[in-house]
Tab-separated table of C-alpha atoms and ligand atoms in Angstrom:
chain	number	residue	atom	x	y	z
A	983	MET	CA	90.795	118.102	88.372
A	984	PRO	CA	93.123	120.184	90.495
A	985	ILE	CA	91.480	122.581	92.831
A	986	PHE	CA	92.635	126.144	92.458
A	987	LYS	CA	92.198	129.349	94.355
A	988	ASP	CA	93.482	132.624	93.012
A	989	ALA	CA	94.728	134.520	96.014
A	990	MET	CA	98.480	134.216	95.855
A	991	SER	CA	100.886	134.085	92.953
A	992	PHE	CA	104.059	132.040	92.621
A	993	GLN	CA	105.969	135.320	92.893
A	994	ASP	CA	104.957	135.484	96.551
A	995	LEU	CA	106.872	132.275	97.223
A	996	ASN	CA	110.215	133.804	96.269
A	997	LEU	CA	111.284	130.952	94.062
A	998	ASN	CA	114.296	131.119	91.765
A	999	THR	CA	114.552	131.693	88.033
A	1000	PRO	CA	114.889	128.014	86.998
A	1001	LEU	CA	111.723	127.163	88.900
A	1002	TYR	CA	109.830	130.155	87.535
A	1003	ASN	CA	110.855	129.196	84.022
A	1004	ALA	CA	109.687	125.632	84.535
A	1005	LEU	CA	106.346	126.820	85.940
A	1006	ASP	CA	106.012	129.191	82.990
A	1007	ASP	CA	106.556	126.340	80.557
A	1008	LEU	CA	103.880	124.365	82.340
A	1009	GLY	CA	101.552	127.332	82.198
A	1010	PHE	CA	101.024	127.348	85.967
A	1011	THR	CA	100.477	130.811	87.402
A	1012	THR	CA	98.960	130.414	90.840
A	1013	PRO	CA	99.824	127.978	93.614
A	1014	THR	CA	97.071	125.620	94.697
A	1015	PRO	CA	95.937	125.892	98.347
A	1016	ILE	CA	98.146	123.005	99.483
A	1017	GLN	CA	101.145	124.542	97.721
A	1018	GLU	CA	100.425	127.852	99.365
A	1019	GLN	CA	100.160	126.335	102.812
A	1020	ALA	CA	102.896	123.732	102.624
A	1021	PHE	CA	105.583	125.938	101.134
A	1022	ASN	CA	106.764	127.790	104.228
A	1023	VAL	CA	106.485	124.775	106.505
A	1024	VAL	CA	108.537	122.547	104.212
A	1025	ALA	CA	111.012	125.371	103.597
A	1026	SER	CA	111.424	125.905	107.357
A	1027	GLY	CA	112.782	122.375	107.792
A	1028	LYS	CA	110.110	121.345	110.299
A	1029	ASP	CA	108.350	117.993	110.188
A	1030	MET	CA	105.036	118.290	108.389
A	1031	VAL	CA	101.873	116.296	107.983
A	1032	GLY	CA	99.713	117.323	105.054
A	1033	ILE	CA	96.189	116.127	104.557
A	1034	ALA	CA	95.533	116.404	100.854
A	1035	GLN	CA	94.263	114.239	98.066
A	1036	THR	CA	95.739	113.519	94.685
A	1037	GLY	CA	94.742	116.256	92.289
A	1038	THR	CA	95.346	119.058	94.773
A	1039	GLY	CA	98.869	119.712	93.508
A	1040	LYS	CA	100.535	118.197	96.561
A	1041	THR	CA	103.564	116.897	94.648
A	1042	PHE	CA	104.623	120.443	93.819
A	1043	GLY	CA	103.539	121.345	97.339
A	1044	TYR	CA	106.607	119.586	98.706
A	1045	MET	CA	108.862	119.690	95.636
A	1046	LEU	CA	108.836	123.462	95.132
A	1047	PRO	CA	110.392	124.266	98.524
A	1048	ILE	CA	112.691	121.236	98.360
A	1049	LEU	CA	114.005	122.133	94.916
A	1050	LYS	CA	114.350	125.777	95.842
A	1051	ASN	CA	116.690	124.837	98.676
A	1052	LEU	CA	118.524	121.873	97.162
A	1053	LYS	CA	122.032	123.033	96.348
A	1054	PHE	CA	123.989	121.585	93.469
A	1055	SER	CA	126.188	118.756	94.684
A	1056	LYS	CA	128.633	116.357	93.118
A	1057	GLN	CA	128.152	113.686	95.712
A	1058	ASP	CA	126.394	110.550	94.508
A	1059	ASN	CA	124.223	109.532	97.445
A	1060	PRO	CA	120.634	110.768	97.317
A	1061	ARG	CA	119.689	113.640	99.601
A	1062	VAL	CA	115.933	113.554	99.114
A	1063	LEU	CA	113.883	110.370	99.407
A	1064	VAL	CA	110.234	110.202	98.341
A	1065	LEU	CA	108.363	107.036	99.297
A	1066	VAL	CA	105.107	106.176	97.554
A	1067	PRO	CA	102.954	103.033	97.704
A	1068	THR	CA	102.801	101.953	94.066
A	1069	ARG	CA	104.974	101.793	90.974
A	1070	GLU	CA	102.475	103.927	89.049
A	1071	LEU	CA	102.968	106.680	91.579
A	1072	VAL	CA	106.751	106.358	91.365
A	1073	VAL	CA	106.522	106.981	87.640
A	1074	GLN	CA	104.077	109.851	88.072
A	1075	VAL	CA	106.065	111.601	90.809
A	1076	VAL	CA	109.335	111.250	88.865
A	1077	GLU	CA	107.637	112.874	85.872
A	1078	GLU	CA	106.367	115.757	87.976
A	1079	ILE	CA	109.801	116.335	89.508
A	1080	GLU	CA	111.405	116.236	86.087
A	1081	LYS	CA	108.974	118.836	84.765
A	1082	LEU	CA	109.844	121.120	87.630
A	1083	SER	CA	113.581	120.452	87.296
A	1084	LYS	CA	113.715	121.264	83.607
A	1085	TYR	CA	116.201	124.081	84.198
A	1086	ILE	CA	117.931	122.586	87.226
A	1087	ASN	CA	120.906	120.314	87.038
A	1088	ASN	CA	119.761	117.517	89.323
A	1089	ARG	CA	119.473	113.762	89.072
A	1090	VAL	CA	116.136	112.065	89.757
A	1091	LEU	CA	115.603	108.309	89.841
A	1092	GLY	CA	112.539	106.125	90.399
A	1093	VAL	CA	112.815	102.547	91.707
A	1094	TYR	CA	110.070	100.008	92.394
A	1095	GLY	CA	109.554	96.306	92.890
A	1096	GLY	CA	108.598	93.750	90.279
A	1097	THR	CA	111.448	94.712	87.957
A	1098	ASN	CA	115.088	93.707	87.668
A	1099	ILE	CA	116.937	94.925	90.733
A	1100	ASN	CA	120.328	94.785	89.030
A	1101	THR	CA	119.339	97.374	86.456
A	1102	GLN	CA	118.249	99.600	89.325
A	1103	LYS	CA	121.514	98.981	91.191
A	1104	GLN	CA	123.402	100.175	88.147
A	1105	ALA	CA	121.177	103.240	87.895
A	1106	VAL	CA	121.810	104.028	91.570
A	1107	ALA	CA	125.546	103.650	91.029
A	1108	GLN	CA	125.427	106.495	88.485
A	1109	GLY	CA	124.713	108.876	91.356
A	1110	LEU	CA	121.532	110.781	92.131
A	1111	ASP	CA	120.025	113.614	94.146
A	1112	ILE	CA	116.369	112.662	94.473
A	1113	LEU	CA	115.136	109.112	94.796
A	1114	VAL	CA	111.487	108.142	94.418
A	1115	ALA	CA	110.761	104.605	95.566
A	1116	THR	CA	108.323	102.024	96.810
A	1117	PRO	CA	109.270	100.887	100.342
A	1118	GLY	CA	110.061	97.233	99.597
A	1119	ARG	CA	112.455	97.890	96.735
A	1120	LEU	CA	114.099	100.758	98.562
A	1121	TYR	CA	114.831	98.520	101.527
A	1122	ASP	CA	116.233	95.745	99.313
A	1123	LEU	CA	118.550	98.185	97.586
A	1124	ALA	CA	119.690	99.613	100.885
A	1125	VAL	CA	120.444	96.274	102.570
A	1126	SER	CA	122.257	95.034	99.485
A	1127	ARG	CA	124.472	98.099	99.972
A	1128	ALA	CA	123.929	99.206	96.420
A	1129	LEU	CA	122.289	102.293	97.869
A	1130	GLN	CA	123.623	104.521	100.639
A	1131	LEU	CA	121.021	106.408	102.617
A	1132	LYS	CA	123.363	108.250	104.958
A	1133	SER	CA	122.990	111.546	103.108
A	1134	ILE	CA	119.204	111.682	103.157
A	1135	GLN	CA	118.148	115.049	104.572
A	1136	LYS	CA	114.509	114.996	103.594
A	1137	LEU	CA	112.103	112.115	103.685
A	1138	VAL	CA	108.742	112.526	101.990
A	1139	ILE	CA	106.149	109.802	102.457
A	1140	ASP	CA	103.247	110.227	100.113
A	1141	GLU	CA	99.860	108.508	100.423
A	1142	VAL	CA	100.700	107.172	103.852
A	1143	ASP	CA	97.132	106.020	104.398
A	1144	VAL	CA	97.333	103.733	101.394
A	1145	MET	CA	100.785	102.503	102.402
A	1146	LEU	CA	99.612	101.494	105.838
A	1147	ASP	CA	96.440	100.010	104.462
A	1148	LEU	CA	98.516	97.844	102.146
A	1149	GLY	CA	100.505	96.598	105.164
A	1150	PHE	CA	103.748	98.550	104.661
A	1151	ARG	CA	104.089	99.639	108.300
A	1152	HIS	CA	106.944	97.279	109.074
A	1153	GLN	CA	108.822	98.181	105.973
A	1154	LEU	CA	108.467	101.859	106.773
A	1155	ILE	CA	109.821	101.314	110.266
A	1156	ASN	CA	112.756	99.305	108.909
A	1157	ILE	CA	113.511	102.178	106.583
A	1158	PHE	CA	113.303	104.759	109.387
A	1159	ASP	CA	115.886	102.657	111.215
A	1160	ILE	CA	118.460	102.969	108.486
A	1161	LEU	CA	117.917	106.636	107.706
A	1162	PRO	CA	119.992	109.336	109.382
A	1163	GLU	CA	118.281	110.563	112.513
A	1164	ARG	CA	118.714	114.190	111.607
A	1165	ARG	CA	116.325	114.609	108.744
A	1166	GLN	CA	113.122	116.393	107.891
A	1167	ASN	CA	109.999	114.237	107.657
A	1168	ILE	CA	107.237	115.316	105.336
A	1169	MET	CA	104.168	113.218	105.025
A	1170	PHE	CA	100.998	113.343	102.981
A	1171	SER	CA	97.821	111.429	103.449
A	1172	ALA	CA	94.455	111.826	101.766
A	1173	THR	CA	92.614	110.471	104.747
A	1174	MET	CA	93.408	110.483	108.410
A	1175	THR	CA	93.266	107.060	110.023
A	1176	LYS	CA	94.223	105.636	113.416
A	1177	ASP	CA	97.223	103.921	111.798
A	1178	VAL	CA	98.421	107.179	110.290
A	1179	ASP	CA	97.993	108.927	113.617
A	1180	THR	CA	100.012	106.248	115.426
A	1181	LEU	CA	102.814	106.461	112.889
A	1182	ILE	CA	102.981	110.240	113.254
A	1183	ASN	CA	103.075	110.047	117.034
A	1184	ASP	CA	105.745	107.359	117.022
A	1185	PHE	CA	108.153	108.843	114.498
A	1186	PHE	CA	107.545	112.531	113.931
A	1187	LYS	CA	108.787	115.401	116.021
A	1188	SER	CA	105.856	117.714	116.766
A	1189	PRO	CA	104.930	118.026	113.109
A	1190	GLU	CA	103.096	121.012	111.758
A	1191	ARG	CA	99.764	120.058	110.270
A	1192	VAL	CA	98.637	121.424	106.963
A	1193	SER	CA	95.211	120.446	105.901
A	1194	ILE	CA	93.037	121.437	103.039
A	1195	ALA	CA	89.582	120.334	103.915
A	1196	VAL	CA	88.159	120.419	100.443
A	1197	SER	CA	85.228	118.230	99.704
A	1198	GLY	CA	85.757	118.423	95.951
A	1199	THR	CA	82.212	119.726	95.683
A	1200	PRO	CA	80.857	123.065	96.834
A	1201	LEU	CA	78.992	122.399	100.066
A	1202	ASP	CA	75.950	124.238	98.676
A	1203	ASN	CA	75.432	121.326	96.312
A	1204	ILE	CA	75.057	118.852	99.149
A	1205	SER	CA	72.163	118.681	101.553
A	1206	GLN	CA	73.399	117.272	104.831
A	1207	HIS	CA	71.396	115.635	107.604
A	1208	ARG	CA	72.070	113.306	110.469
A	1209	TYR	CA	70.387	110.660	112.562
A	1210	ASN	CA	71.064	109.768	116.170
A	1211	VAL	CA	70.979	105.997	116.419
A	1212	PRO	CA	71.855	103.897	119.481
A	1213	ASN	CA	73.925	101.092	117.970
A	1214	PHE	CA	75.163	99.137	114.954
A	1215	TYR	CA	72.107	96.958	114.441
A	1216	THR	CA	69.736	99.905	114.643
A	1217	LYS	CA	71.905	101.672	112.071
A	1218	VAL	CA	71.490	98.606	109.868
A	1219	ASN	CA	67.711	98.684	110.332
A	1220	LEU	CA	67.597	102.375	109.474
A	1221	LEU	CA	69.719	101.903	106.386
A	1222	VAL	CA	67.685	98.929	105.197
A	1223	GLN	CA	64.555	101.021	105.572
A	1224	LEU	CA	65.926	104.068	103.726
A	1225	LEU	CA	67.235	101.964	100.853
A	1226	LYS	CA	63.735	100.658	100.182
A	1227	ASP	CA	63.063	103.907	98.343
A	1228	GLU	CA	64.866	102.815	95.176
A	1229	GLU	CA	63.966	105.834	93.167
A	1230	ARG	CA	65.363	108.322	95.601
A	1231	TYR	CA	68.327	106.231	96.799
A	1232	ASN	CA	69.429	105.277	93.321
A	1233	LYS	CA	73.231	105.404	93.691
A	1234	VAL	CA	74.331	105.086	97.288
A	1235	LEU	CA	77.856	105.153	98.609
A	1236	VAL	CA	77.998	103.860	102.182
A	1237	PHE	CA	81.153	104.696	104.135
A	1238	VAL	CA	82.646	102.874	107.089
A	1239	ALA	CA	86.007	103.410	108.744
A	1240	PHE	CA	87.345	99.828	108.936
A	1241	LYS	CA	87.565	96.749	106.763
A	1242	ARG	CA	85.969	94.607	109.449
A	1243	MET	CA	83.037	96.957	109.686
A	1244	ALA	CA	82.685	96.958	105.901
A	1245	ASP	CA	82.441	93.155	105.885
A	1246	ARG	CA	80.049	93.151	108.791
A	1247	LEU	CA	77.745	95.677	107.173
A	1248	PHE	CA	77.974	93.886	103.844
A	1249	GLU	CA	76.836	90.655	105.502
A	1250	GLN	CA	73.826	92.415	106.995
A	1251	LEU	CA	72.771	94.250	103.853
A	1252	ASP	CA	73.336	91.155	101.750
A	1253	GLN	CA	70.236	89.604	103.291
A	1254	TYR	CA	68.075	92.368	101.832
A	1255	TYR	CA	69.868	93.771	98.812
A	1256	LYS	CA	72.008	90.913	97.530
A	1257	GLU	CA	71.675	91.732	93.847
A	1258	GLU	CA	72.302	95.436	94.271
A	1259	LEU	CA	75.249	95.441	96.614
A	1260	CYS	CA	79.041	95.552	96.321
A	1261	VAL	CA	81.928	96.324	98.651
A	1262	ILE	CA	85.523	97.598	98.420
A	1263	HIS	CA	88.303	97.552	100.970
A	1264	SER	CA	91.969	96.682	100.902
A	1265	ASN	CA	91.556	93.001	101.815
A	1266	LYS	CA	89.684	92.485	98.596
A	1267	THR	CA	91.763	91.753	95.513
A	1268	GLN	CA	92.401	94.517	93.024
A	1269	ASN	CA	90.225	92.688	90.486
A	1270	TYR	CA	87.381	92.374	92.929
A	1271	ARG	CA	87.613	96.060	93.784
A	1272	LEU	CA	87.738	97.159	90.173
A	1273	ARG	CA	84.746	94.979	89.357
A	1274	SER	CA	82.785	96.399	92.302
A	1275	ILE	CA	83.545	99.967	91.279
A	1276	GLU	CA	82.625	99.277	87.673
A	1277	GLN	CA	79.320	97.689	88.635
A	1278	PHE	CA	78.504	100.628	90.835
A	1279	ARG	CA	79.597	103.181	88.257
A	1280	GLU	CA	77.570	101.532	85.514
A	1281	GLY	CA	74.517	101.343	87.732
A	1282	HIS	CA	74.316	97.524	87.868
A	1283	ASN	CA	74.697	97.750	91.606
A	1284	ARG	CA	72.895	100.481	93.465
A	1285	ILE	CA	74.815	100.282	96.743
A	1286	LEU	CA	78.574	100.381	97.342
A	1287	VAL	CA	80.037	99.879	100.815
A	1288	ALA	CA	83.552	101.348	101.059
A	1289	THR	CA	86.256	102.256	103.545
A	1290	ASP	CA	87.731	105.759	103.506
A	1291	VAL	CA	91.114	104.699	102.250
A	1292	MET	CA	89.837	102.631	99.368
A	1293	ALA	CA	87.285	105.203	98.272
A	1294	ARG	CA	89.794	108.036	97.945
A	1295	GLY	CA	90.261	108.956	94.364
A	1296	LEU	CA	86.986	107.294	93.403
A	1297	ASP	CA	85.578	109.366	90.629
A	1298	ILE	CA	81.985	108.364	90.154
A	1299	ASP	CA	79.274	110.596	88.823
A	1300	ASN	CA	75.710	110.961	89.957
A	1301	VAL	CA	76.041	109.484	93.405
A	1302	SER	CA	72.628	110.265	94.883
A	1303	HIS	CA	73.597	109.676	98.513
A	1304	VAL	CA	76.690	109.445	100.636
A	1305	ILE	CA	75.800	107.651	103.834
A	1306	ASN	CA	78.233	107.906	106.703
A	1307	PHE	CA	77.375	104.659	108.419
A	1308	ASP	CA	79.817	105.686	111.095
A	1309	THR	CA	80.721	109.236	112.009
A	1310	PRO	CA	84.268	109.968	110.832
A	1311	GLU	CA	86.576	110.633	113.737
A	1312	TYR	CA	88.689	112.904	111.580
A	1313	PRO	CA	86.522	115.694	110.136
A	1314	GLU	CA	88.611	115.877	106.939
A	1315	ASN	CA	87.438	112.373	106.106
A	1316	TYR	CA	83.852	113.553	106.288
A	1317	MET	CA	84.605	116.276	103.756
A	1318	HIS	CA	86.182	113.745	101.427
A	1319	ARG	CA	83.303	111.349	101.820
A	1320	ILE	CA	80.551	113.822	101.041
A	1321	GLY	CA	82.535	115.259	98.122
A	1322	ARG	CA	81.552	112.114	96.209
A	1323	THR	CA	78.016	113.359	95.805
A	1324	GLY	CA	76.574	116.570	94.424
A	1325	ARG	CA	78.920	116.564	91.463
A	1326	ALA	CA	78.254	118.067	88.071
A	1327	GLU	CA	75.891	120.689	89.436
A	1328	ARG	CA	73.481	118.086	90.720
A	1329	GLN	CA	72.217	118.253	94.245
A	1330	GLY	CA	73.530	115.401	96.364
A	1331	GLU	CA	72.498	114.148	99.766
A	1332	ALA	CA	74.702	113.241	102.676
A	1333	LEU	CA	73.532	111.471	105.824
A	1334	ILE	CA	75.402	110.691	109.014
A	1335	PHE	CA	74.463	107.962	111.468
A	1336	SER	CA	75.842	108.627	114.936
A	1337	THR	CA	75.694	106.854	118.247
A	1338	GLU	CA	76.087	108.587	121.576
A	1339	LYS	CA	79.828	107.931	121.467
A	1340	GLU	CA	80.125	109.596	118.079
A	1341	GLN	CA	78.622	112.931	119.133
A	1342	GLU	CA	82.018	114.488	119.749
A	1343	ALA	CA	83.014	113.696	116.180
A	1344	ILE	CA	79.861	115.512	115.015
A	1345	THR	CA	80.941	118.603	116.931
A	1346	ASN	CA	84.342	118.496	115.226
A	1347	ILE	CA	82.789	118.141	111.791
A	1348	GLU	CA	80.431	121.024	112.402
A	1349	ARG	CA	83.292	123.147	113.652
A	1350	LEU	CA	85.333	122.432	110.524
A	1351	MET	CA	82.459	123.257	108.201
A	1352	LYS	CA	81.335	126.193	110.310
A	1353	MET	CA	77.747	124.997	110.067
A	1354	LYS	CA	75.275	122.811	111.936
A	1355	ILE	CA	73.900	119.618	110.489
A	1356	ALA	CA	70.160	119.227	111.087
A	1357	VAL	CA	69.019	116.111	112.951
A	1358	LEU	CA	66.241	113.967	111.478
A	1359	ASP	CA	64.007	111.717	113.549
A	1360	VAL	CA	64.520	108.021	113.062
A	1361	PRO	CA	61.261	106.817	111.410
A	1362	GLU	CA	58.990	104.971	113.825
A	1363	THR	CA	58.941	101.953	111.570
A	1364	VAL	CA	62.650	101.357	112.220
A	1365	ASP	CA	63.281	98.648	114.779
A	1366	ILE	CA	65.418	99.872	117.666
A	1367	SER	CA	67.688	96.947	118.358
A	1368	THR	CA	69.111	96.132	121.754
A	1369	ASP	CA	71.674	93.691	120.354
A	1370	LEU	CA	75.209	94.923	120.576
A	1371	ILE	CA	78.277	94.091	118.538
A	1372	GLU	CA	81.487	93.206	120.323
A	1373	GLU	CA	82.883	96.754	120.323
A	1374	GLU	CA	79.672	98.176	121.784
A	1375	ARG	CA	79.413	95.844	124.750
A	1376	PRO	CA	80.462	97.400	128.034
A	1377	GLN	CA	83.935	96.445	129.148
A	1378	ILE	CA	83.467	94.710	132.479
A	1379	LYS	CA	85.995	95.932	134.995
A	1380	GLU	CA	85.956	93.922	138.208
A	1381	ARG	CA	85.990	95.830	141.423
A	1382	ASN	CA	85.973	94.324	144.851
A	1383	ASN	CA	84.958	90.790	144.007
A	1384	PRO	CA	84.896	88.944	147.359
A	1385	THR	CA	84.984	85.510	145.768
A	1386	LYS	CA	88.056	86.311	143.703
A	1387	ARG	CA	91.214	84.815	145.143
A	1388	LYS	CA	93.801	87.301	146.274
A	1389	ASP	CA	97.435	86.721	145.422
A	1390	GLU	CA	98.437	85.939	148.952
A	1391	ASP	CA	95.846	83.155	149.089
A	1392	ALA	CA	97.207	81.546	146.005
A	1393	PRO	CA	98.603	78.083	146.706
A	1394	GLY	CA	102.316	77.606	146.229
A	1395	PRO	CA	103.796	74.759	144.278
A	1396	ALA	CA	102.540	71.350	145.435
A	1397	PHE	CA	104.954	69.697	147.893
A	1398	HIS	CA	106.120	66.191	147.277
A	1399	GLU	CA	109.407	64.347	147.186
A	1400	LYS	CA	111.382	64.732	143.993
A	1401	LYS	CA	111.827	61.580	141.990
A	1402	ALA	CA	115.273	60.042	142.422
A	1403	LYS	CA	116.419	60.981	138.931
A	1404	ASN	CA	115.562	64.595	139.609
A	1405	GLN	CA	117.423	64.747	142.883
A	1406	LYS	CA	120.833	65.421	141.373
A	1407	GLU	CA	122.259	68.687	142.504
A	1408	ASN	CA	123.460	71.241	140.060
A	1409	LEU	CA	127.150	71.039	140.604
A	1410	GLY	CA	127.982	73.892	138.342
A	1411	GLY	CA	131.269	74.220	136.469
A	1412	SER	CA	133.440	71.873	138.510
A	1413	TYR	CA	131.033	68.994	137.868
A	1414	LYS	CA	131.245	69.681	134.151
A	1415	TYR	CA	135.019	69.506	134.230
A	1416	LYS	CA	134.967	66.313	136.314
A	1417	MET	CA	132.726	64.643	133.771
A	1418	ALA	CA	134.833	65.954	130.924
A	1419	ALA	CA	137.930	64.429	132.544
A	1420	LYS	CA	136.144	61.159	133.177
A	1421	TYR	CA	134.972	60.789	129.593
A	1422	LYS	CA	138.091	62.384	128.157
A	1423	LYS	CA	136.212	65.117	126.410
A	1424	PRO	CA	138.485	67.347	124.376
A	1425	LYS	CA	139.629	70.365	126.290
A	1426	THR	CA	139.702	73.384	124.088
A	1427	ARG	CA	140.198	76.156	126.584
A	1428	GLY	CA	143.722	77.153	127.388
A	1429	ASP	CA	145.896	74.821	125.447
A	1430	LYS	CA	144.621	74.767	121.912
A	1431	ASN	CA	147.034	72.018	120.906
A	1432	TYR	CA	146.060	69.663	123.738
A	1433	ASN	CA	144.042	67.387	121.468
A	1434	ARG	CA	146.714	67.156	118.842
A	1435	ARG	CA	149.451	66.348	121.352
A	1436	ASN	CA	147.430	63.742	123.178
A	1437	LYS	CA	146.153	62.044	120.100
A	1438	LYS	CA	146.962	58.363	120.217
A	1439	THR	CA	148.867	57.363	117.187
B	420	AMP	P1	99.046	116.202	92.289
B	420	AMP	O1	97.972	116.454	93.300
B	420	AMP	O2	100.392	116.541	92.820
B	420	AMP	O3	98.949	114.800	91.745
B	420	AMP	O4	98.817	117.203	91.063
B	420	AMP	C1	97.697	117.202	90.227
B	420	AMP	C2	97.919	117.891	88.891
B	420	AMP	O5	97.884	119.307	89.050
B	420	AMP	C3	99.252	117.577	88.228
B	420	AMP	O6	99.018	117.226	86.900
B	420	AMP	C4	100.042	118.854	88.314
B	420	AMP	O7	100.933	118.993	87.242
B	420	AMP	C5	98.962	119.909	88.326
B	420	AMP	N1	99.356	121.112	89.092
B	420	AMP	C6	100.132	121.152	90.181
B	420	AMP	N2	100.264	122.404	90.624
B	420	AMP	C7	99.552	123.185	89.785
B	420	AMP	C8	99.316	124.597	89.716
B	420	AMP	N3	99.796	125.434	90.614
B	420	AMP	N4	98.551	125.057	88.708
B	420	AMP	C9	98.029	124.194	87.813
B	420	AMP	N5	98.211	122.866	87.814
B	420	AMP	C10	98.968	122.368	88.789
């Protein structure tokens, strides 16, 4: 369900008649928060990073300003490129653009992998203004020269988090390489991840950030608490203990930031809750993920361990608890995580486990929500572990180690006589020519006909 707020009207955005007519036909009267916030930034031509989930109206968020400013043109090369991770999204985004372009004379095309490339080459050859594509197919079309990207003025990358999670980073970079340097970059991501952050820093020019930190659920419906826990294994012990209360913790979504952490936690919990446990992250096959979600949704499995990226868009009712096994570094992710509970008017519970290192992230979350999260004491029955996982062990930096050899003490190469066969001197070019003369090697430099003339007949 889209999330609406009735503060502004579309009239405030100064659109044009064709767009107003299209919006009228759709029955849309007020812009959604992301549309409100993104409009001026996209229209200004600046690079933009938008943090928004599907369902917030983000497609119109970038398309309204783009369509408002896209002049009619007879040229055939696309001027707007929208990259999305999956073919389903290509189809969906094309449909949305077409709805909005009902009274505009522009050409929109969607291309994606897994279908005949020749048909798509022919479609491209017809000429187009807006191209929606998956990265792999776009690149193939561009290198085959069926598609010219030199006129692209605006690049939109949607669902960047998913794209990077699916391993499209290299393809994205290859595409950046063949796009004109002078262009506007617009990017949307539902979750903020380290990979997304790196991509922004590497390729965007001081982008403006637009973020709608909606949790999907009114915060009043969620009771939030946190635990301070020293390390991973103690977090595991605490979680194992809490989950013993089956009645209270009857549908538990456990969030972690990385795939590796998801597997690690799964392994630990598996020893206690084997029959009730499932996991989703992007290294699992689509079938595996769908099965896990189904089992959790249907209540066959009580506990689902998930990464942020894979859990976006999860629509599951009656989640009793969202447990933040790690503290999200990006506060928006926390909002998305906890929005999975407390739905349908039912009170949900959210818990955060934080180590010392994660306290700063807590401050950021509290700042974003403008509220404090009460700390609970770790029950005395929970074992405080002193074992550390790899990432928690102190990095040993050597200082002043008297037994360590300094560079100047390092022995040079061992000295001994070279073997006779290695004693030949490098005689450089002249030696080469001497040998060539001796063995009558063909001379090709200078006189190209030397060989032909000197051929013995
Ligand atoms: P999106 O987040 O772009 O996938 O959009 C989610 C859904 O909201 C789509 O079906 C849109 O057609 C619809 N939508 C977009 N903007 C508005 C709006 N201002 N008012 C009502 N519905 C909208």
